[in-house]
PDB file of C-alpha atoms in Angstrom:
ATOM      1  CA  MET A   1       0.005  -0.015  -0.003  1.00 51.00           C
ATOM      2  CA  SER A   2       1.141   3.547  -0.704  1.00 72.00           C
ATOM      3  CA  ASP A   3       2.791   5.637   1.968  1.00 82.00           C
ATOM      4  CA  TYR A   4       0.569   8.588   1.032  1.00 92.00           C
ATOM      5  CA  TYR A   5      -1.870   9.092   3.824  1.00 94.00           C
ATOM      6  CA  TRP A   6      -5.043   9.458   1.670  1.00 95.00           C
ATOM      7  CA  ASP A   7      -4.265   6.458  -0.422  1.00 95.00           C
ATOM      8  CA  ASN A   8      -5.052   4.463   2.733  1.00 95.00           C
ATOM      9  CA  GLN A   9      -8.317   6.286   3.404  1.00 95.00           C
ATOM     10  CA  ILE A  10     -10.327   5.365   0.323  1.00 95.00           C
ATOM     11  CA  GLU A  11     -13.040   3.545   2.219  1.00 95.00           C
ATOM     12  CA  TYR A  12     -13.433   6.392   4.615  1.00 95.00           C
ATOM     13  CA  LEU A  13     -13.779   8.776   1.724  1.00 95.00           C
ATOM     14  CA  ARG A  14     -16.265   6.624  -0.052  1.00 95.00           C
ATOM     15  CA  ASN A  15     -18.380   6.156   3.175  1.00 95.00           C
ATOM     16  CA  THR A  16     -18.592   9.868   4.274  1.00 97.00           C
ATOM     17  CA  ARG A  17     -18.425  12.196   1.277  1.00 96.00           C
ATOM     18  CA  TRP A  18     -22.230  11.901   0.792  1.00 96.00           C
ATOM     19  CA  LEU A  19     -22.808  13.492   4.101  1.00 98.00           C
ATOM     20  CA  TYR A  20     -21.935  16.875   2.765  1.00 98.00           C
ATOM     21  CA  TYR A  21     -24.406  17.658  -0.055  1.00 97.00           C
ATOM     22  CA  ASN A  22     -27.805  17.232  -1.470  1.00 97.00           C
ATOM     23  CA  ASP A  23     -27.902  16.451  -5.142  1.00 97.00           C
ATOM     24  CA  ASP A  24     -30.651  18.968  -5.868  1.00 98.00           C
ATOM     25  CA  TYR A  25     -28.650  21.714  -4.221  1.00 98.00           C
ATOM     26  CA  LEU A  26     -25.703  20.939  -6.518  1.00 98.00           C
ATOM     27  CA  GLU A  27     -28.041  20.962  -9.397  1.00 98.00           C
ATOM     28  CA  PHE A  28     -29.360  24.443  -8.218  1.00 98.00           C
ATOM     29  CA  LEU A  29     -25.817  25.759  -8.138  1.00 98.00           C
ATOM     30  CA  VAL A  30     -24.954  24.451 -11.649  1.00 98.00           C
ATOM     31  CA  GLU A  31     -28.154  25.649 -13.257  1.00 97.00           C
ATOM     32  CA  ARG A  32     -29.166  28.731 -11.360  1.00 97.00           C
ATOM     33  CA  VAL A  33     -26.047  30.144  -9.682  1.00 97.00           C
ATOM     34  CA  TRP A  34     -23.193  29.299 -11.897  1.00 98.00           C
ATOM     35  CA  LYS A  35     -25.535  29.081 -14.961  1.00 97.00           C
ATOM     36  CA  ILE A  36     -23.424  26.690 -16.841  1.00 98.00           C
ATOM     37  CA  LYS A  37     -25.117  26.248 -20.234  1.00 97.00           C
ATOM     38  CA  GLN A  38     -22.490  24.834 -22.483  1.00 97.00           C
ATOM     39  CA  ALA A  39     -20.046  21.884 -22.145  1.00 98.00           C
ATOM     40  CA  VAL A  40     -17.082  22.609 -20.002  1.00 98.00           C
ATOM     41  CA  HIS A  41     -13.747  21.020 -19.228  1.00 98.00           C
ATOM     42  CA  MET A  42     -13.234  20.889 -15.446  1.00 98.00           C
ATOM     43  CA  ILE A  43     -10.007  20.202 -13.579  1.00 98.00           C
ATOM     44  CA  ASP A  44     -10.215  19.014  -9.891  1.00 98.00           C
ATOM     45  CA  TYR A  45      -7.232  19.679  -7.635  1.00 97.00           C
ATOM     46  CA  GLY A  46      -6.725  17.048  -5.068  1.00 97.00           C
ATOM     47  CA  CYS A  47      -9.442  14.910  -6.778  1.00 97.00           C
ATOM     48  CA  GLY A  48      -9.081  11.835  -4.682  1.00 97.00           C
ATOM     49  CA  PHE A  49     -11.086   9.063  -6.295  1.00 97.00           C
ATOM     50  CA  GLY A  50     -12.960  11.676  -8.488  1.00 98.00           C
ATOM     51  CA  TYR A  51     -15.916  12.083  -6.199  1.00 97.00           C
ATOM     52  CA  MET A  52     -16.879  15.673  -7.337  1.00 97.00           C
ATOM     53  CA  GLY A  53     -16.603  14.717 -10.948  1.00 98.00           C
ATOM     54  CA  LEU A  54     -19.102  11.879 -10.409  1.00 97.00           C
ATOM     55  CA  LYS A  55     -21.390  14.301  -8.619  1.00 98.00           C
ATOM     56  CA  LEU A  56     -21.180  17.257 -11.025  1.00 98.00           C
ATOM     57  CA  LEU A  57     -20.704  15.635 -14.567  1.00 98.00           C
ATOM     58  CA  PRO A  58     -24.362  14.336 -14.506  1.00 97.00           C
ATOM     59  CA  LEU A  59     -25.575  17.881 -13.897  1.00 98.00           C
ATOM     60  CA  LEU A  60     -23.306  19.563 -16.527  1.00 98.00           C
ATOM     61  CA  PRO A  61     -24.128  19.912 -20.210  1.00 98.00           C
ATOM     62  CA  VAL A  62     -23.583  16.869 -22.359  1.00 97.00           C
ATOM     63  CA  GLY A  63     -19.949  16.791 -23.650  1.00 97.00           C
ATOM     64  CA  SER A  64     -18.434  18.140 -20.412  1.00 98.00           C
ATOM     65  CA  ARG A  65     -15.020  16.711 -19.508  1.00 98.00           C
ATOM     66  CA  TYR A  66     -13.229  16.103 -16.299  1.00 98.00           C
ATOM     67  CA  THR A  67      -9.565  16.032 -15.348  1.00 98.00           C
ATOM     68  CA  GLY A  68      -8.536  14.930 -11.835  1.00 98.00           C
ATOM     69  CA  VAL A  69      -5.149  15.658 -10.291  1.00 97.00           C
ATOM     70  CA  ASP A  70      -3.956  13.910  -7.195  1.00 97.00           C
ATOM     71  CA  GLN A  71      -0.707  12.716  -5.545  1.00 96.00           C
ATOM     72  CA  GLY A  72      -2.222   9.368  -4.501  1.00 97.00           C
ATOM     73  CA  SER A  73      -1.462   6.543  -6.780  1.00 96.00           C
ATOM     74  CA  GLU A  74      -4.091   4.283  -5.199  1.00 97.00           C
ATOM     75  CA  LEU A  75      -6.644   7.093  -5.298  1.00 97.00           C
ATOM     76  CA  ILE A  76      -5.921   7.567  -9.033  1.00 97.00           C
ATOM     77  CA  LYS A  77      -6.184   3.803  -9.715  1.00 97.00           C
ATOM     78  CA  HIS A  78      -9.529   3.597  -7.925  1.00 97.00           C
ATOM     79  CA  ALA A  79     -10.812   6.644  -9.787  1.00 97.00           C
ATOM     80  CA  LYS A  80      -9.964   5.063 -13.168  1.00 97.00           C
ATOM     81  CA  GLU A  81     -11.693   1.825 -12.201  1.00 97.00           C
ATOM     82  CA  LEU A  82     -14.884   3.846 -11.196  1.00 97.00           C
ATOM     83  CA  TYR A  83     -14.936   6.001 -14.349  1.00 97.00           C
ATOM     84  CA  ALA A  84     -14.367   2.975 -16.609  1.00 97.00           C
ATOM     85  CA  HIS A  85     -17.916   2.075 -15.697  1.00 95.00           C
ATOM     86  CA  THR A  86     -19.286   5.355 -16.825  1.00 97.00           C
ATOM     87  CA  THR A  87     -19.635   7.174 -20.238  1.00 96.00           C
ATOM     88  CA  TYR A  88     -17.945  10.337 -18.939  1.00 97.00           C
ATOM     89  CA  GLN A  89     -14.857  11.847 -20.671  1.00 96.00           C
ATOM     90  CA  ALA A  90     -12.329  11.784 -17.893  1.00 98.00           C
ATOM     91  CA  GLU A  91      -8.635  11.699 -17.482  1.00 97.00           C
ATOM     92  CA  PHE A  92      -6.312  11.649 -14.376  1.00 97.00           C
ATOM     93  CA  ILE A  93      -2.913  13.071 -13.581  1.00 96.00           C
ATOM     94  CA  GLU A  94      -0.929  11.617 -10.784  1.00 96.00           C
ATOM     95  CA  GLY A  95       1.354  14.162  -9.234  1.00 94.00           C
ATOM     96  CA  ASP A  96       2.064  16.593  -6.392  1.00 91.00           C
ATOM     97  CA  ILE A  97      -0.301  19.538  -6.785  1.00 88.00           C
ATOM     98  CA  GLU A  98       2.373  21.876  -5.522  1.00 85.00           C
ATOM     99  CA  THR A  99       4.796  20.945  -8.306  1.00 88.00           C
ATOM    100  CA  VAL A 100       2.788  19.605 -11.269  1.00 89.00           C
ATOM    101  CA  GLN A 101       2.512  21.845 -14.205  1.00 87.00           C
ATOM    102  CA  VAL A 102      -1.058  22.433 -15.686  1.00 90.00           C
ATOM    103  CA  GLU A 103      -1.789  24.298 -18.852  1.00 89.00           C
ATOM    104  CA  ARG A 104      -4.203  27.195 -18.932  1.00 90.00           C
ATOM    105  CA  ALA A 105      -6.837  25.319 -20.733  1.00 93.00           C
ATOM    106  CA  TYR A 106      -9.810  24.655 -18.415  1.00 98.00           C
ATOM    107  CA  ASP A 107     -13.127  26.306 -18.166  1.00 98.00           C
ATOM    108  CA  ILE A 108     -13.519  25.407 -14.396  1.00 98.00           C
ATOM    109  CA  ALA A 109     -10.979  24.617 -11.651  1.00 98.00           C
ATOM    110  CA  ILE A 110     -12.373  23.091  -8.494  1.00 98.00           C
ATOM    111  CA  SER A 111     -11.171  21.831  -5.125  1.00 98.00           C
ATOM    112  CA  HIS A 112     -13.020  19.747  -2.550  1.00 98.00           C
ATOM    113  CA  ALA A 113     -12.023  19.511   1.104  1.00 97.00           C
ATOM    114  CA  PHE A 114      -8.464  19.904  -0.200  1.00 97.00           C
ATOM    115  CA  LEU A 115      -7.127  23.345   0.547  1.00 97.00           C
ATOM    116  CA  LEU A 116      -7.480  22.856   4.311  1.00 97.00           C
ATOM    117  CA  HIS A 117      -4.622  20.288   4.061  1.00 96.00           C
ATOM    118  CA  MET A 118      -2.302  22.608   2.126  1.00 96.00           C
ATOM    119  CA  THR A 119       0.288  24.605   4.025  1.00 95.00           C
ATOM    120  CA  GLU A 120       0.194  27.382   1.456  1.00 95.00           C
ATOM    121  CA  PRO A 121      -3.479  27.437   0.161  1.00 96.00           C
ATOM    122  CA  ARG A 122      -2.911  30.876  -1.408  1.00 97.00           C
ATOM    123  CA  VAL A 123      -0.300  29.389  -3.696  1.00 95.00           C
ATOM    124  CA  ILE A 124      -2.618  26.562  -4.703  1.00 96.00           C
ATOM    125  CA  LEU A 125      -5.364  29.099  -5.409  1.00 97.00           C
ATOM    126  CA  GLU A 126      -2.973  30.959  -7.742  1.00 97.00           C
ATOM    127  CA  LYS A 127      -2.241  27.727  -9.556  1.00 96.00           C
ATOM    128  CA  MET A 128      -6.018  26.950  -9.891  1.00 97.00           C
ATOM    129  CA  ILE A 129      -6.624  30.505 -11.249  1.00 97.00           C
ATOM    130  CA  GLY A 130      -3.723  30.133 -13.627  1.00 96.00           C
ATOM    131  CA  SER A 131      -5.151  26.956 -15.174  1.00 97.00           C
ATOM    132  CA  VAL A 132      -8.509  28.642 -16.106  1.00 97.00           C
ATOM    133  CA  VAL A 133      -9.173  30.442 -19.331  1.00 97.00           C
ATOM    134  CA  ASP A 134     -10.499  34.032 -19.349  1.00 97.00           C
ATOM    135  CA  GLY A 135     -14.071  34.009 -18.314  1.00 97.00           C
ATOM    136  CA  GLY A 136     -13.749  30.626 -16.650  1.00 97.00           C
ATOM    137  CA  ARG A 137     -14.590  29.868 -13.065  1.00 98.00           C
ATOM    138  CA  VAL A 138     -12.923  28.726  -9.886  1.00 98.00           C
ATOM    139  CA  ILE A 139     -15.003  26.817  -7.416  1.00 98.00           C
ATOM    140  CA  CYS A 140     -13.835  25.737  -4.006  1.00 98.00           C
ATOM    141  CA  PHE A 141     -15.817  23.378  -1.779  1.00 98.00           C
ATOM    142  CA  GLU A 142     -14.102  23.783   1.640  1.00 98.00           C
ATOM    143  CA  PRO A 143     -14.911  23.349   5.345  1.00 97.00           C
ATOM    144  CA  HIS A 144     -15.397  25.876   8.061  1.00 97.00           C
ATOM    145  CA  TRP A 145     -14.717  23.644  11.086  1.00 97.00           C
ATOM    146  CA  ILE A 146     -16.055  25.896  13.831  1.00 97.00           C
ATOM    147  CA  ALA A 147     -19.398  26.228  12.049  1.00 96.00           C
ATOM    148  CA  ASN A 148     -19.435  22.429  11.669  1.00 95.00           C
ATOM    149  CA  MET A 149     -18.904  21.972  15.357  1.00 96.00           C
ATOM    150  CA  ALA A 150     -21.628  24.438  16.213  1.00 96.00           C
ATOM    151  CA  SER A 151     -24.100  22.376  14.216  1.00 97.00           C
ATOM    152  CA  TYR A 152     -24.813  19.334  16.265  1.00 94.00           C
ATOM    153  CA  ALA A 153     -28.022  18.608  18.253  1.00 96.00           C
ATOM    154  CA  ILE A 154     -28.460  15.430  20.377  1.00 96.00           C
ATOM    155  CA  ASP A 155     -31.781  14.962  21.876  1.00 97.00           C
ATOM    156  CA  GLY A 156     -31.813  15.675  25.630  1.00 95.00           C
ATOM    157  CA  MET A 157     -28.270  17.212  25.573  1.00 95.00           C
ATOM    158  CA  GLU A 158     -27.113  20.800  25.972  1.00 96.00           C
ATOM    159  CA  GLN A 159     -24.865  21.473  23.039  1.00 95.00           C
ATOM    160  CA  SER A 160     -22.335  23.204  25.276  1.00 95.00           C
ATOM    161  CA  SER A 161     -21.897  20.034  27.295  1.00 96.00           C
ATOM    162  CA  ILE A 162     -20.549  18.114  24.272  1.00 96.00           C
ATOM    163  CA  VAL A 163     -18.915  20.743  22.133  1.00 96.00           C
ATOM    164  CA  GLN A 164     -16.584  23.405  23.645  1.00 96.00           C
ATOM    165  CA  LEU A 165     -16.703  26.020  20.835  1.00 97.00           C
ATOM    166  CA  GLY A 166     -14.350  28.592  22.283  1.00 96.00           C
ATOM    167  CA  VAL A 167     -11.679  25.963  23.160  1.00 97.00           C
ATOM    168  CA  LEU A 168     -11.913  24.384  19.763  1.00 97.00           C
ATOM    169  CA  GLN A 169     -11.575  27.742  18.002  1.00 96.00           C
ATOM    170  CA  LYS A 170      -8.419  28.345  20.001  1.00 96.00           C
ATOM    171  CA  LEU A 171      -6.965  24.967  19.045  1.00 96.00           C
ATOM    172  CA  TYR A 172      -7.905  25.419  15.331  1.00 96.00           C
ATOM    173  CA  GLU A 173      -6.309  28.832  15.219  1.00 96.00           C
ATOM    174  CA  GLN A 174      -3.200  27.662  16.854  1.00 94.00           C
ATOM    175  CA  ALA A 175      -2.791  24.668  14.576  1.00 94.00           C
ATOM    176  CA  ALA A 176      -3.324  26.894  11.518  1.00 96.00           C
ATOM    177  CA  GLY A 177      -0.651  29.372  12.725  1.00 95.00           C
ATOM    178  CA  GLU A 178       1.752  26.593  13.267  1.00 94.00           C
ATOM    179  CA  SER A 179       1.237  24.485  10.186  1.00 95.00           C
ATOM    180  CA  GLY A 180      -0.590  26.798   7.679  1.00 94.00           C
ATOM    181  CA  LYS A 181      -3.251  24.049   7.409  1.00 96.00           C
ATOM    182  CA  ASP A 182      -6.549  25.769   8.182  1.00 97.00           C
ATOM    183  CA  GLY A 183      -9.776  23.801   8.853  1.00 97.00           C
ATOM    184  CA  ASN A 184     -11.626  27.126   8.794  1.00 98.00           C
ATOM    185  CA  ILE A 185     -10.444  28.049   5.351  1.00 98.00           C
ATOM    186  CA  GLY A 186     -13.879  27.787   3.784  1.00 98.00           C
ATOM    187  CA  MET A 187     -14.775  31.225   5.213  1.00 98.00           C
ATOM    188  CA  LYS A 188     -11.433  32.795   4.075  1.00 98.00           C
ATOM    189  CA  ILE A 189     -11.462  31.713   0.316  1.00 98.00           C
ATOM    190  CA  PRO A 190     -13.802  34.521  -0.730  1.00 98.00           C
ATOM    191  CA  THR A 191     -11.341  37.154   0.389  1.00 98.00           C
ATOM    192  CA  LEU A 192      -8.357  35.242  -0.965  1.00 98.00           C
ATOM    193  CA  LEU A 193      -9.956  34.871  -4.407  1.00 98.00           C
ATOM    194  CA  SER A 194     -10.869  38.538  -4.639  1.00 98.00           C
ATOM    195  CA  GLN A 195      -7.311  39.525  -3.473  1.00 98.00           C
ATOM    196  CA  LEU A 196      -5.962  37.371  -6.264  1.00 98.00           C
ATOM    197  CA  GLY A 197      -8.015  39.140  -8.911  1.00 97.00           C
ATOM    198  CA  VAL A 198     -11.097  36.849  -9.202  1.00 98.00           C
ATOM    199  CA  ARG A 199     -14.270  38.736  -9.854  1.00 98.00           C
ATOM    200  CA  GLY A 200     -17.892  38.215  -9.013  1.00 98.00           C
ATOM    201  CA  VAL A 201     -16.880  36.109  -5.937  1.00 98.00           C
ATOM    202  CA  GLU A 202     -19.790  34.643  -3.924  1.00 98.00           C
ATOM    203  CA  CYS A 203     -19.961  32.072  -1.240  1.00 98.00           C
ATOM    204  CA  ARG A 204     -22.829  29.646  -0.588  1.00 98.00           C
ATOM    205  CA  VAL A 205     -23.381  27.030   2.186  1.00 98.00           C
ATOM    206  CA  SER A 206     -24.382  23.491   1.498  1.00 98.00           C
ATOM    207  CA  ASP A 207     -27.931  22.862   2.691  1.00 97.00           C
ATOM    208  CA  ARG A 208     -27.319  19.298   3.762  1.00 98.00           C
ATOM    209  CA  VAL A 209     -28.492  18.371   7.226  1.00 98.00           C
ATOM    210  CA  ASN A 210     -28.120  14.805   8.337  1.00 98.00           C
ATOM    211  CA  PHE A 211     -30.855  13.692  10.686  1.00 98.00           C
ATOM    212  CA  LEU A 212     -30.407  10.404  12.560  1.00 98.00           C
ATOM    213  CA  ASP A 213     -34.122   9.637  13.044  1.00 98.00           C
ATOM    214  CA  GLN A 214     -35.204   6.822  15.147  1.00 97.00           C
ATOM    215  CA  GLN A 215     -38.236   6.417  12.940  1.00 97.00           C
ATOM    216  CA  MET A 216     -36.304   5.930   9.737  1.00 97.00           C
ATOM    217  CA  ASP A 217     -35.943   2.565   7.990  1.00 97.00           C
ATOM    218  CA  GLU A 218     -33.386   0.365   9.837  1.00 97.00           C
ATOM    219  CA  PRO A 219     -30.975   0.017   6.798  1.00 97.00           C
ATOM    220  CA  ASP A 220     -30.933   3.731   6.218  1.00 97.00           C
ATOM    221  CA  LYS A 221     -30.432   4.408   9.941  1.00 97.00           C
ATOM    222  CA  HIS A 222     -27.617   1.917   9.998  1.00 97.00           C
ATOM    223  CA  THR A 223     -25.879   3.469   7.044  1.00 97.00           C
ATOM    224  CA  LEU A 224     -26.224   6.978   8.392  1.00 98.00           C
ATOM    225  CA  TYR A 225     -25.039   6.110  11.900  1.00 98.00           C
ATOM    226  CA  ASN A 226     -21.958   4.266  10.564  1.00 97.00           C
ATOM    227  CA  ALA A 227     -21.105   7.136   8.273  1.00 98.00           C
ATOM    228  CA  LEU A 228     -21.298   9.680  11.082  1.00 98.00           C
ATOM    229  CA  LYS A 229     -19.173   7.482  13.305  1.00 97.00           C
ATOM    230  CA  GLU A 230     -16.581   7.103  10.496  1.00 97.00           C
ATOM    231  CA  GLU A 231     -16.587  10.838  10.062  1.00 96.00           C
ATOM    232  CA  GLY A 232     -15.456  11.002  13.603  1.00 96.00           C
ATOM    233  CA  LEU A 233     -18.590  11.995  15.510  1.00 96.00           C
ATOM    234  CA  GLY A 234     -18.618  10.693  18.949  1.00 95.00           C
ATOM    235  CA  ALA A 235     -15.052   9.317  18.837  1.00 96.00           C
ATOM    236  CA  VAL A 236     -13.669   7.994  22.089  1.00 96.00           C
ATOM    237  CA  PRO A 237     -11.044  10.481  23.200  1.00 96.00           C
ATOM    238  CA  GLY A 238      -8.601   7.962  24.676  1.00 95.00           C
ATOM    239  CA  ASN A 239      -6.614   7.892  27.877  1.00 97.00           C
ATOM    240  CA  ARG A 240      -7.693  10.829  30.032  1.00 97.00           C
ATOM    241  CA  GLU A 241      -4.232  11.760  31.440  1.00 97.00           C
ATOM    242  CA  GLU A 242      -2.584  11.496  28.053  1.00 97.00           C
ATOM    243  CA  VAL A 243      -5.202  13.510  26.227  1.00 97.00           C
ATOM    244  CA  ILE A 244      -5.292  16.252  28.727  1.00 98.00           C
ATOM    245  CA  ALA A 245      -1.535  16.464  28.852  1.00 98.00           C
ATOM    246  CA  HIS A 246      -1.502  16.608  24.942  1.00 96.00           C
ATOM    247  CA  LEU A 247      -4.084  19.403  24.998  1.00 97.00           C
ATOM    248  CA  ILE A 248      -2.089  21.328  27.548  1.00 97.00           C
ATOM    249  CA  GLY A 249       0.864  21.015  25.306  1.00 95.00           C
ATOM    250  CA  ARG A 250      -1.148  22.514  22.527  1.00 94.00           C
ATOM    251  CA  GLY A 251      -1.750  25.589  24.575  1.00 93.00           C
ATOM    252  CA  LEU A 252      -4.824  25.014  26.665  1.00 96.00           C
ATOM    253  CA  THR A 253      -4.968  25.680  30.354  1.00 96.00           C
ATOM    254  CA  SER A 254      -5.420  22.654  32.545  1.00 97.00           C
ATOM    255  CA  GLU A 255      -9.040  23.646  33.185  1.00 97.00           C
ATOM    256  CA  GLU A 256      -9.668  24.083  29.464  1.00 97.00           C
ATOM    257  CA  ALA A 257      -8.129  20.816  28.710  1.00 98.00           C
ATOM    258  CA  THR A 258      -9.997  18.929  31.442  1.00 98.00           C
ATOM    259  CA  HIS A 259     -13.351  20.383  30.124  1.00 97.00           C
ATOM    260  CA  GLN A 260     -12.554  19.572  26.545  1.00 97.00           C
ATOM    261  CA  TYR A 261     -11.705  15.874  27.379  1.00 98.00           C
ATOM    262  CA  GLU A 262     -14.952  15.671  29.427  1.00 97.00           C
ATOM    263  CA  ALA A 263     -16.980  17.057  26.590  1.00 97.00           C
ATOM    264  CA  GLU A 264     -15.457  14.596  24.032  1.00 97.00           C
ATOM    265  CA  GLU A 265     -16.011  11.679  26.535  1.00 97.00           C
ATOM    266  CA  ARG A 266     -19.622  12.740  27.177  1.00 97.00           C
ATOM    267  CA  PHE A 267     -20.308  13.049  23.315  1.00 97.00           C
ATOM    268  CA  ALA A 268     -18.915   9.531  22.781  1.00 97.00           C
ATOM    269  CA  ARG A 269     -21.001   8.168  25.696  1.00 96.00           C
ATOM    270  CA  GLU A 270     -24.285   9.777  24.564  1.00 95.00           C
ATOM    271  CA  PHE A 271     -24.046   9.204  20.886  1.00 96.00           C
ATOM    272  CA  ASN A 272     -25.196   5.783  19.682  1.00 96.00           C
ATOM    273  CA  LYS A 273     -27.434   4.170  17.099  1.00 95.00           C
ATOM    274  CA  HIS A 274     -30.441   4.840  19.339  1.00 96.00           C
ATOM    275  CA  THR A 275     -29.771   8.634  19.512  1.00 97.00           C
ATOM    276  CA  TYR A 276     -31.839  11.291  17.846  1.00 98.00           C
ATOM    277  CA  MET A 277     -29.130  13.508  16.281  1.00 97.00           C
ATOM    278  CA  THR A 278     -29.068  16.325  13.783  1.00 98.00           C
ATOM    279  CA  TYR A 279     -25.762  17.385  12.182  1.00 98.00           C
ATOM    280  CA  ALA A 280     -24.995  19.874   9.386  1.00 98.00           C
ATOM    281  CA  PRO A 281     -21.461  19.875   7.909  1.00 96.00           C
ATOM    282  CA  ASN A 282     -21.869  23.497   6.640  1.00 95.00           C
ATOM    283  CA  MET A 283     -19.521  23.110   3.703  1.00 97.00           C
ATOM    284  CA  LYS A 284     -18.709  26.539   2.132  1.00 98.00           C
ATOM    285  CA  ILE A 285     -18.891  26.701  -1.618  1.00 98.00           C
ATOM    286  CA  THR A 286     -17.053  29.798  -2.989  1.00 98.00           C
ATOM    287  CA  SER A 287     -16.854  30.662  -6.731  1.00 98.00           C
ATOM    288  CA  GLY A 288     -15.752  33.429  -8.902  1.00 98.00           C
ATOM    289  CA  ILE A 289     -14.813  34.439 -12.522  1.00 98.00           C
ATOM    290  CA  VAL A 290     -11.261  34.535 -13.759  1.00 97.00           C
ATOM    291  CA  MET A 291     -10.464  37.676 -15.715  1.00 91.00           C
ATOM    292  CA  GLY A 292      -7.359  37.991 -17.947  1.00 75.00           C
TER     293      GLY A 292
END
C-alpha cells in the first residue's frame, strides 16, 4: 500500500463524502447560480477518487469533460476503475499539486476538502486560477470547522456540554498558525480569491442536514449512523491523562483541557445508534470568474 496518507483512506472517503451535499442543491448551483449552459472542461485539484466529478458531470451539459489531479497512486487507480464504468470523458494526472505543471486550458477549476490540508493554500489558489481560461470559473468546496462543530444537536443534551466551541476555535487557530493548514479555510476563500483578482466572488453554504431519526428505516439508519461514526462524530477520546497532557501541550490551560476531554467523553458516551441527532457539515462553496 502507498505511503501517501489518503491512499489508505479510500473507504473512509467513499463512506462519508455523501454526508456533505444534497444532489438537488448541486443541481441548483450548476443551473441557477453558476448558470453553466455549455459543455465545459473541469479540472479537480486534489481529486481523490474523483468524487466531485461523479457528482457534477451528470448535472453539466452533455460533452463536459473532467480532469482529476492527485498525488495518491491508489486514489488515481481507484478513480480510473470507477470512471471506466461510466460514459464520462475523464482523465487523471498523478502528481504533487504543488509541483505539477498544468496548462491554462480549463473552463472550471475546483477543489473539494483539499485546501485545508495545504500549508500554502494561497499558492494553490494561484495555480488553480492560472489553469483557467479568461471568463472561466474557480469553485472551492471547503470546510469551516467551527461552524461544523456548532451544528450538532443531540436529543436531551445541551450542546455546550458536548462541544466546547471557544476551546476548539483556540485549538484550530493555533494549529493553523503553526502549520498553515486551516480547517476554517472555507470562510477565508472569498477574500483570498478577490485579492488574487477573481471577480464576482460569492460564497454559498451546502444545505445538507443529516438527521439520525429513530423512525427511519433500519437499513438507512444503520448506514447513516456508521457514516457519522466514521466521520469522527462521538469518537472515544482515549486515555484521560494522556489526552489532557496533549491538549495542555497545545496551549490550553489545565481547566480548558479537562473540560475539553470531558466534553469529548460525554459526546462519545451519549451518541449511539439509538440517539436522535441532527448534524450539518456546513461546507462553504465559493466561486468566482477569472479575468485575464
